Amino acid sequence: MRLVLPLVLLAAVGCAGCTARPAASGAPAGSSAQQRPAGTTTRVPVTTVAPRSPAQSGVTVVPPLSPATPPAPGDPAVFATAQAVGVEWLRQWCAVDWREPMNANLDRAARFQTAAAARADRRDGDDENTYRSAREQQLISACDRITATESPEAPHSAEVAYLIISARRVDSASGTAFEDRPVQSVRRVVRQPDGRWLVDEQVEAG
């Protein structure tokens, strides 16, 4: 996914295809940006903050080598609260494996979204070029430490919540982790007529 840095409801603050972002020009020597595999891209409508290599963070993490498994069909607990569905949406969105079909993570995440949100995320998904690059480099991404908290700056009701959904994302190539970084998105989450909560489109300040 392409990485964008929107002004969301927090003033300071995909992939969809989820291949890792290329190093920025002028990155300082020894930065994690220079440790990323060459030619990789990130196509993500989620804010990322202060990328760090696993060595810099002092944490050794190896992403799972299999895609995230969604809850069993009909599991009501996932859809019972805005926070629960927000966490599951980000977990599925984050889990990318080069052995899967293109944008398989978006297909899984769509189950926890409104149709409009799923369409919006797919616009930022992988294309044939970024997917080919991910397969060539055997890229895998996964998220842990996922949280969903209500934004204190947004209105909430019994039918609509505004959540700050955050996690730590770890990227690896050919089985070796090369970066971990926080990711964050502010999302509207909407209660459906049948009582289920679903993640809606990303919210920007304005």
Coordinates of N, CA and C in Angstrom, one line a residue:
M1 N 0.8 -1.2 0.0 CA 0.0 0.0 0.0 C 0.9 1.3 0.0
R2 N 0.4 2.3 -0.7 CA 1.1 3.6 -0.6 C 0.9 4.1 0.8
L3 N 2.0 4.7 1.4 CA 1.9 5.2 2.7 C 1.5 6.7 2.7
V4 N 0.4 7.1 3.4 CA 0.0 8.5 3.5 C 0.1 8.8 4.9
L5 N 0.3 10.1 5.2 CA 0.3 10.6 6.5 C -0.7 11.6 6.7
P6 N -2.0 11.2 6.9 CA -3.1 12.1 7.0 C -3.1 12.8 8.3
L7 N -3.7 14.0 8.3 CA -4.0 14.7 9.6 C -5.2 14.1 10.2
V8 N -5.1 13.1 11.0 CA -6.3 12.5 11.6 C -6.7 13.2 12.8
L9 N -7.6 12.6 13.6 CA -8.2 13.4 14.7 C -7.1 13.7 15.8
L10 N -6.1 12.9 15.8 CA -5.0 13.3 16.7 C -4.1 14.3 16.0
A11 N -3.8 15.4 16.6 CA -3.1 16.4 15.9 C -1.7 16.0 15.5
A12 N -1.0 15.1 16.3 CA 0.4 14.7 16.0 C 0.4 13.5 15.0
V13 N -0.6 12.9 15.0 CA -0.5 11.8 14.2 C -0.9 12.4 12.7
G14 N -3.6 -1.1 5.5 CA -3.9 -1.0 3.8 C -4.4 -1.3 4.0
C15 N -0.6 -4.3 3.3 CA -1.0 -3.1 3.3 C -2.1 -3.4 2.5
A16 N -2.6 -2.1 2.4 CA -3.5 -3.0 1.8 C -2.6 -4.0 1.1
G17 N -1.7 -3.7 0.3 CA -0.7 -4.7 -0.3 C 0.3 -5.0 0.7
C18 N 0.7 -4.0 1.5 CA 1.6 -4.3 2.7 C 3.0 -4.7 2.4
T19 N 3.5 -4.4 1.2 CA 5.0 -4.6 1.1 C 5.7 -3.4 1.7
A20 N 6.9 -3.6 2.0 CA 7.6 -2.5 2.9 C 8.0 -1.3 2.1
R21 N 8.0 -0.2 2.7 CA 8.2 1.1 2.0 C 9.7 1.3 1.7
P22 N 10.0 1.9 0.5 CA 11.4 2.1 0.1 C 12.1 3.1 1.0
A23 N 13.4 3.0 1.1 CA 14.1 4.0 1.9 C 14.0 5.4 1.3
A24 N 13.8 6.4 2.2 CA 13.7 7.8 1.7 C 15.1 8.3 1.4
S25 N 15.1 9.2 0.4 CA 16.4 9.8 0.1 C 16.9 10.6 1.2
G26 N 18.2 10.6 1.5 CA 18.8 11.4 2.5 C 18.6 10.8 3.9
A27 N 18.2 9.5 4.0 CA 18.0 8.8 5.3 C 19.4 8.7 6.0
P28 N 19.4 9.0 7.3 CA 20.7 8.9 8.0 C 21.3 7.6 7.9
A29 N 22.7 7.5 7.9 CA 23.4 6.3 7.9 C 23.0 5.4 9.1
G30 N 22.8 4.1 8.8 CA 22.4 3.2 9.9 C 20.9 3.2 10.2
S31 N 20.1 4.1 9.5 CA 18.7 4.1 9.9 C 18.0 2.8 9.4
S32 N 16.8 2.5 9.9 CA 16.1 1.3 9.5 C 15.7 1.4 8.1
A33 N 15.5 2.7 7.6 CA 15.1 2.8 6.2 C 16.1 2.2 5.3
Q34 N 17.4 2.3 5.6 CA 18.4 1.7 4.7 C 18.5 0.2 4.9
Q35 N 17.9 -0.4 5.9 CA 17.9 -1.8 6.1 C 16.8 -2.6 5.3
R36 N 15.9 -1.8 4.7 CA 14.8 -2.5 4.0 C 15.3 -3.1 2.7
P37 N 14.7 -4.2 2.2 CA 15.0 -4.7 0.9 C 14.8 -3.7 -0.2
A38 N 15.8 -3.7 -1.1 CA 15.7 -2.7 -2.2 C 14.5 -2.9 -3.0
G39 N 13.9 -1.8 -3.5 CA 12.8 -1.8 -4.4 C 11.4 -2.1 -3.8
T40 N 11.3 -2.2 -2.5 CA 10.1 -2.5 -1.9 C 9.3 -1.2 -1.7
T41 N 7.9 -1.4 -1.6 CA 7.0 -0.3 -1.5 C 6.0 -0.5 -0.4
T42 N 5.4 0.5 0.2 CA 4.3 0.4 1.1 C 3.1 1.1 0.5
R43 N 2.0 0.4 0.5 CA 0.8 1.0 0.0 C -0.3 0.9 1.1
V44 N -0.2 1.8 2.0 CA -0.9 1.7 3.3 C -1.6 3.0 3.6
P45 N -3.0 3.0 3.8 CA -3.6 4.2 4.2 C -3.7 4.3 5.7
V46 N -2.6 3.9 6.4 CA -2.4 4.0 7.8 C -1.2 4.7 8.2
T47 N -1.2 5.6 9.2 CA -0.1 6.3 9.6 C 1.0 5.4 10.2
T48 N 2.2 5.5 9.8 CA 3.3 4.8 10.5 C 4.2 5.9 11.2
V49 N 4.8 5.5 12.3 CA 5.5 6.5 13.1 C 6.9 5.9 13.4
A50 N 7.9 6.7 13.2 CA 9.3 6.4 13.7 C 9.7 5.0 13.4
P51 N 9.9 4.5 12.2 CA 10.3 3.2 11.9 C 11.6 2.8 12.7
R52 N 11.7 1.6 13.2 CA 12.9 1.1 13.9 C 13.1 -0.3 13.4
S53 N 14.4 -0.7 13.4 CA 14.8 -2.1 13.1 C 14.5 -2.8 14.4
P54 N 14.3 -4.2 14.4 CA 14.2 -4.9 15.6 C 15.4 -4.8 16.5
A55 N 16.6 -4.6 15.9 CA 17.8 -4.5 16.8 C 17.7 -3.1 17.6
Q56 N 17.2 -2.1 16.9 CA 17.2 -0.8 17.5 C 16.1 -0.8 18.7
S57 N 15.1 -1.5 18.5 CA 14.0 -1.5 19.5 C 14.3 -2.5 20.6
G58 N 15.3 -3.3 20.5 CA 15.7 -4.3 21.5 C 14.7 -5.4 21.6
V59 N 13.9 -5.6 20.5 CA 12.9 -6.7 20.5 C 13.1 -7.6 19.3
T60 N 13.1 -8.9 19.6 CA 13.3 -9.9 18.5 C 11.9 -10.4 18.2
V61 N 11.4 -10.2 17.0 CA 10.1 -10.7 16.6 C 10.2 -11.3 15.3
V62 N 9.6 -12.5 15.1 CA 9.5 -13.1 13.8 C 8.0 -13.2 13.5
P63 N 7.6 -12.6 12.4 CA 6.2 -12.6 12.0 C 5.7 -14.1 11.8
P64 N 4.5 -14.4 11.9 CA 4.0 -15.8 11.6 C 4.2 -16.1 10.2
L65 N 4.5 -17.3 9.8 CA 4.7 -17.7 8.5 C 3.4 -18.2 7.8
S66 N 2.3 -18.0 8.4 CA 1.0 -18.3 7.8 C 0.1 -17.1 7.9
P67 N -0.9 -17.0 7.0 CA -1.8 -15.8 7.1 C -2.6 -15.9 8.4
A68 N -3.1 -14.7 8.8 CA -3.9 -14.6 9.9 C -5.2 -15.4 9.7
T69 N -5.7 -16.1 10.6 CA -6.9 -16.8 10.5 C -8.1 -16.1 11.1
P70 N -9.1 -15.7 10.3 CA -10.2 -15.0 10.8 C -11.0 -15.9 11.8
P71 N -11.8 -15.2 12.7 CA -12.6 -16.0 13.6 C -13.6 -16.9 12.8
A72 N -14.2 -17.8 13.4 CA -15.1 -18.7 12.8 C -16.3 -17.9 12.3
P73 N -16.9 -18.3 11.1 CA -18.0 -17.6 10.6 C -19.2 -17.6 11.7
G74 N -19.8 -16.5 11.8 CA -20.9 -16.4 12.7 C -20.5 -16.1 14.2
D75 N -19.2 -15.9 14.4 CA -18.7 -15.6 15.8 C -19.2 -14.2 16.2
P76 N -20.2 -14.1 17.1 CA -20.8 -12.8 17.4 C -19.9 -11.9 18.2
A77 N -18.9 -12.5 18.9 CA -18.1 -11.7 19.8 C -17.3 -10.6 19.1
V78 N -16.8 -11.0 17.9 CA -16.0 -10.0 17.2 C -16.8 -8.8 16.8
F79 N -18.0 -8.9 16.5 CA -18.9 -7.8 16.0 C -19.7 -7.2 17.1
A80 N -19.5 -7.6 18.4 CA -20.4 -7.1 19.4 C -20.0 -5.7 19.9
T81 N -18.7 -5.3 19.7 CA -18.3 -4.0 20.2 C -17.5 -3.4 19.1
A82 N -17.4 -2.0 19.1 CA -16.6 -1.3 18.1 C -15.1 -1.7 18.3
Q83 N -14.7 -1.8 19.5 CA -13.3 -2.1 19.8 C -12.9 -3.4 19.3
A84 N -13.7 -4.4 19.5 CA -13.4 -5.8 19.1 C -13.3 -5.9 17.6
V85 N -14.2 -5.3 16.9 CA -14.1 -5.4 15.4 C -13.0 -4.6 14.9
G86 N -12.7 -3.5 15.5 CA -11.5 -2.7 15.1 C -10.2 -3.4 15.2
V87 N -10.0 -4.1 16.3 CA -8.8 -4.9 16.5 C -8.7 -6.0 15.5
E88 N -9.8 -6.7 15.2 CA -9.8 -7.8 14.3 C -9.5 -7.3 12.9
W89 N -10.1 -6.2 12.5 CA -9.9 -5.6 11.2 C -8.4 -5.3 11.0
L90 N -7.8 -4.7 11.9 CA -6.4 -4.3 11.8 C -5.5 -5.6 11.7
R91 N -5.8 -6.6 12.5 CA -5.0 -7.8 12.5 C -5.1 -8.5 11.2
Q92 N -6.2 -8.5 10.6 CA -6.3 -9.2 9.2 C -5.7 -8.3 8.1
W93 N -5.9 -7.0 8.2 CA -5.3 -6.1 7.3 C -3.8 -6.1 7.3
C94 N -3.2 -6.3 8.5 CA -1.8 -6.3 8.6 C -1.1 -7.6 8.1
A95 N -1.8 -8.7 8.2 CA -1.2 -10.0 7.9 C -1.0 -10.2 6.4
V96 N 0.2 -10.1 5.9 CA 0.5 -10.2 4.5 C 1.6 -11.3 4.3
D97 N 1.4 -12.2 3.4 CA 2.3 -13.3 3.2 C 2.5 -13.4 1.7
W98 N 3.7 -13.4 1.2 CA 4.0 -13.4 -0.2 C 3.4 -14.6 -0.9
R99 N 3.1 -15.7 -0.2 CA 2.6 -16.9 -0.8 C 1.1 -16.9 -1.0
E100 N 0.4 -15.8 -0.5 CA -1.0 -15.6 -0.7 C -1.3 -15.0 -2.1
P101 N -2.5 -15.0 -2.5 CA -2.9 -14.2 -3.7 C -2.8 -12.7 -3.4
M102 N -2.7 -11.9 -4.4 CA -2.6 -10.5 -4.3 C -3.8 -9.9 -3.5
N103 N -3.5 -9.1 -2.5 CA -4.5 -8.4 -1.7 C -5.4 -9.4 -0.9
A104 N -4.8 -10.6 -0.6 CA -5.6 -11.5 0.2 C -5.9 -10.9 1.6
N105 N -5.0 -10.1 2.1 CA -5.3 -9.5 3.4 C -6.5 -8.6 3.4
L106 N -6.7 -7.9 2.2 CA -7.9 -7.0 2.1 C -9.2 -7.9 2.0
D107 N -9.1 -9.0 1.3 CA -10.2 -9.9 1.3 C -10.7 -10.3 2.6
R108 N -9.7 -10.7 3.5 CA -10.0 -11.1 4.9 C -10.6 -9.9 5.7
A109 N -9.9 -8.8 5.6 CA -10.3 -7.6 6.4 C -11.7 -7.1 6.0
A110 N -12.1 -7.3 4.7 CA -13.3 -6.8 4.3 C -14.5 -7.3 5.0
R111 N -14.4 -8.5 5.6 CA -15.4 -9.1 6.4 C -15.8 -8.2 7.6
F112 N -14.9 -7.4 8.0 CA -15.0 -6.6 9.3 C -15.3 -5.1 8.9
Q113 N -15.5 -4.8 7.7 CA -15.7 -3.4 7.2 C -17.0 -3.2 6.5
T114 N -17.4 -1.9 6.4 CA -18.4 -1.6 5.5 C -18.0 -1.7 4.1
A115 N -18.9 -1.8 3.2 CA -18.5 -1.9 1.8 C -17.7 -0.7 1.3
A116 N -18.1 0.5 1.8 CA -17.4 1.7 1.4 C -15.9 1.7 1.8
A117 N -15.7 1.2 3.1 CA -14.4 1.2 3.6 C -13.5 0.1 2.9
A118 N -14.1 -1.0 2.5 CA -13.4 -2.0 1.8 C -13.0 -1.5 0.4
R119 N -13.9 -0.8 -0.2 CA -13.5 -0.2 -1.6 C -12.4 0.8 -1.4
A120 N -12.5 1.6 -0.4 CA -11.4 2.7 -0.2 C -10.1 2.0 0.0
D121 N -10.0 1.0 0.9 CA -8.8 0.4 1.2 C -8.2 -0.3 -0.1
R122 N -9.1 -0.9 -0.9 CA -8.6 -1.6 -2.1 C -8.0 -0.7 -3.1
R123 N -8.4 0.6 -3.1 CA -7.8 1.6 -4.0 C -6.3 1.8 -3.7
D124 N -6.0 1.5 -2.4 CA -4.6 1.7 -2.0 C -3.9 0.3 -1.9
G125 N -4.5 -0.7 -2.5 CA -3.9 -2.0 -2.4 C -2.8 -2.3 -3.4
D126 N -2.2 -3.5 -3.3 CA -1.1 -3.8 -4.2 C -1.6 -3.8 -5.7
D127 N -0.7 -3.5 -6.6 CA -0.9 -3.7 -8.0 C 0.0 -4.8 -8.4
E128 N 0.0 -5.1 -9.7 CA 0.9 -6.2 -10.2 C 2.3 -6.0 -9.9
N129 N 2.8 -4.8 -10.0 CA 4.2 -4.5 -9.8 C 4.6 -4.7 -8.4
T130 N 3.8 -4.1 -7.4 CA 4.2 -4.2 -6.0 C 4.0 -5.7 -5.5
Y131 N 3.1 -6.4 -6.1 CA 2.9 -7.7 -5.7 C 4.0 -8.6 -6.2
R132 N 4.5 -8.3 -7.4 CA 5.6 -9.1 -8.0 C 6.8 -8.9 -7.1
S133 N 7.1 -7.6 -6.7 CA 8.2 -7.3 -5.8 C 8.1 -8.0 -4.5
A134 N 6.9 -8.1 -3.9 CA 6.7 -8.8 -2.7 C 7.1 -10.3 -2.8
R135 N 6.6 -10.9 -3.9 CA 6.9 -12.3 -4.1 C 8.4 -12.5 -4.3
E136 N 9.0 -11.7 -5.1 CA 10.5 -11.8 -5.3 C 11.3 -11.8 -4.1
Q137 N 10.9 -10.9 -3.1 CA 11.6 -10.7 -1.9 C 11.1 -11.5 -0.7
Q138 N 10.0 -12.3 -1.0 CA 9.4 -13.2 0.0 C 9.0 -12.4 1.3
L139 N 8.3 -11.3 1.0 CA 7.9 -10.4 2.1 C 6.8 -10.9 2.9
I140 N 6.9 -10.8 4.2 CA 5.8 -11.1 5.2 C 5.7 -9.9 6.2
S141 N 4.4 -9.6 6.5 CA 4.2 -8.6 7.5 C 3.1 -9.1 8.5
A142 N 3.2 -8.7 9.7 CA 2.2 -9.0 10.7 C 2.2 -8.0 11.8
C143 N 1.1 -7.9 12.5 CA 0.9 -6.9 13.6 C 0.7 -7.6 14.9
D144 N 1.2 -7.1 16.0 CA 0.8 -7.5 17.4 C 0.6 -6.2 18.2
R145 N 0.4 -6.4 19.5 CA 0.1 -5.3 20.4 C -1.0 -4.3 19.8
I146 N -2.1 -4.9 19.3 CA -3.1 -4.2 18.7 C -4.1 -3.6 19.7
T147 N -4.4 -2.4 19.6 CA -5.3 -1.7 20.6 C -6.3 -0.9 19.8
A148 N -7.5 -0.7 20.3 CA -8.5 0.2 19.7 C -9.1 1.0 20.9
T149 N -8.9 2.3 20.8 CA -9.4 3.2 21.9 C -10.2 4.3 21.3
E150 N -11.2 4.8 22.0 CA -12.0 5.9 21.5 C -11.2 7.2 21.4
S151 N -11.4 7.9 20.4 CA -10.8 9.2 20.2 C -11.4 10.2 21.2
P152 N -10.7 10.9 22.0 CA -11.3 11.8 22.9 C -11.8 13.1 22.2
E153 N -11.4 13.3 21.0 CA -11.7 14.5 20.3 C -12.9 14.4 19.3
A154 N -13.5 13.2 19.3 CA -14.6 13.0 18.4 C -15.9 12.6 19.1
P155 N -17.0 13.0 18.5 CA -18.3 12.6 19.1 C -18.6 11.1 19.0
H156 N -19.2 10.6 20.0 CA -19.6 9.2 20.0 C -21.1 9.0 20.3
S157 N -21.7 8.0 19.8 CA -23.1 7.7 20.1 C -23.3 6.2 20.2
A158 N -24.5 5.8 20.4 CA -24.8 4.4 20.5 C -24.6 3.7 19.1
E159 N -24.6 4.5 18.0 CA -24.5 3.9 16.7 C -23.1 4.1 16.0
V160 N -22.4 5.1 16.5 CA -21.1 5.5 15.8 C -20.0 5.7 16.9
A161 N -18.9 5.1 16.6 CA -17.7 5.3 17.4 C -16.5 5.8 16.6
Y162 N -15.6 6.5 17.1 CA -14.4 6.9 16.4 C -13.2 6.4 17.2
L163 N -12.5 5.4 16.6 CA -11.5 4.7 17.3 C -10.1 5.0 16.7
I164 N -9.1 5.1 17.7 CA -7.7 5.1 17.3 C -7.2 3.7 17.4
I165 N -6.9 3.1 16.2 CA -6.5 1.7 16.2 C -5.0 1.6 15.9
S166 N -4.3 1.0 16.8 CA -2.8 1.0 16.7 C -2.3 -0.4 16.9
A167 N -1.0 -0.5 16.4 CA -0.4 -1.8 16.6 C 1.1 -1.6 16.3
R168 N 1.9 -2.7 16.6 CA 3.3 -2.8 16.1 C 3.3 -3.7 14.9
R169 N 3.9 -3.3 13.9 CA 4.0 -4.1 12.7 C 5.4 -4.5 12.4
V170 N 5.6 -5.8 12.1 CA 7.0 -6.3 11.8 C 7.0 -6.8 10.4
D171 N 8.0 -6.3 9.6 CA 8.2 -6.7 8.2 C 9.4 -7.7 8.2
S172 N 9.3 -8.7 7.3 CA 10.5 -9.6 7.1 C 10.6 -9.9 5.6
A173 N 11.8 -10.2 5.2 CA 12.1 -10.6 3.8 C 12.9 -11.9 3.9
S174 N 12.5 -12.9 3.1 CA 13.2 -14.2 3.1 C 13.4 -14.8 4.5
G175 N 12.4 -14.6 5.4 CA 12.5 -15.2 6.7 C 13.3 -14.4 7.7
T176 N 13.8 -13.2 7.4 CA 14.5 -12.3 8.3 C 13.8 -11.0 8.5
A177 N 13.5 -10.7 9.8 CA 12.8 -9.5 10.1 C 13.8 -8.3 9.9
F178 N 13.4 -7.3 9.3 CA 14.3 -6.1 9.0 C 13.7 -4.8 9.5
E179 N 12.5 -4.8 10.0 CA 12.0 -3.6 10.6 C 10.7 -3.8 11.5
D180 N 10.6 -3.1 12.6 CA 9.3 -3.1 13.3 C 9.0 -1.6 13.5
R181 N 7.7 -1.3 13.4 CA 7.3 0.1 13.5 C 5.8 0.2 14.0
P182 N 5.5 1.3 14.7 CA 4.1 1.5 15.0 C 3.2 1.8 13.8
V183 N 2.0 1.4 13.7 CA 1.0 1.8 12.7 C -0.2 2.3 13.4
Q184 N -0.9 3.2 12.9 CA -2.1 3.8 13.5 C -3.1 4.3 12.5
S185 N -4.3 4.1 12.7 CA -5.4 4.6 11.9 C -6.5 5.1 12.7
V186 N -7.2 6.2 12.4 CA -8.4 6.7 13.1 C -9.5 6.3 12.2
R187 N -10.5 5.5 12.7 CA -11.6 5.0 11.9 C -12.9 5.3 12.6
R188 N -13.9 5.6 11.7 CA -15.3 5.6 12.2 C -15.7 4.1 12.2
V189 N -16.4 3.7 13.2 CA -16.9 2.4 13.3 C -18.4 2.5 13.5
V190 N -19.2 1.8 12.7 CA -20.7 2.0 12.6 C -21.4 0.8 13.0
R191 N -22.4 1.0 13.8 CA -23.3 -0.2 14.2 C -24.4 -0.4 13.1
Q192 N -24.5 -1.6 12.6 CA -25.4 -1.9 11.5 C -26.8 -2.2 12.1
P193 N -27.8 -2.2 11.2 CA -29.2 -2.5 11.6 C -29.3 -3.9 12.3
D194 N -28.5 -4.8 12.0 CA -28.5 -6.1 12.6 C -27.8 -6.2 13.9
G195 N -27.2 -5.1 14.4 CA -26.5 -5.0 15.6 C -25.0 -5.2 15.5
R196 N -24.5 -5.6 14.4 CA -23.0 -5.8 14.3 C -22.3 -4.4 14.1
W197 N -21.1 -4.3 14.7 CA -20.3 -3.2 14.4 C -19.4 -3.5 13.2
L198 N -19.2 -2.5 12.3 CA -18.2 -2.7 11.2 C -17.3 -1.4 11.1
V199 N -16.1 -1.6 10.7 CA -15.2 -0.6 10.5 C -15.5 0.2 9.3
D200 N -15.6 1.5 9.4 CA -15.9 2.3 8.2 C -14.6 3.0 7.7
E201 N -14.7 4.0 6.9 CA -13.6 4.6 6.2 C -12.7 5.4 7.2
Q202 N -11.5 5.6 6.9 CA -10.5 6.4 7.7 C -11.0 7.8 7.8
V203 N -10.8 8.4 9.0 CA -11.3 9.8 9.3 C -10.1 10.7 9.3
E204 N -10.2 11.8 8.7 CA -9.2 12.8 8.7 C -9.7 14.1 9.4
A205 N -8.7 14.8 10.0 CA -9.1 16.1 10.6 C -9.6 17.1 9.6
G206 N -10.4 17.9 9.9 CA -10.9 18.9 9.0 C -12.0 19.8 9.5

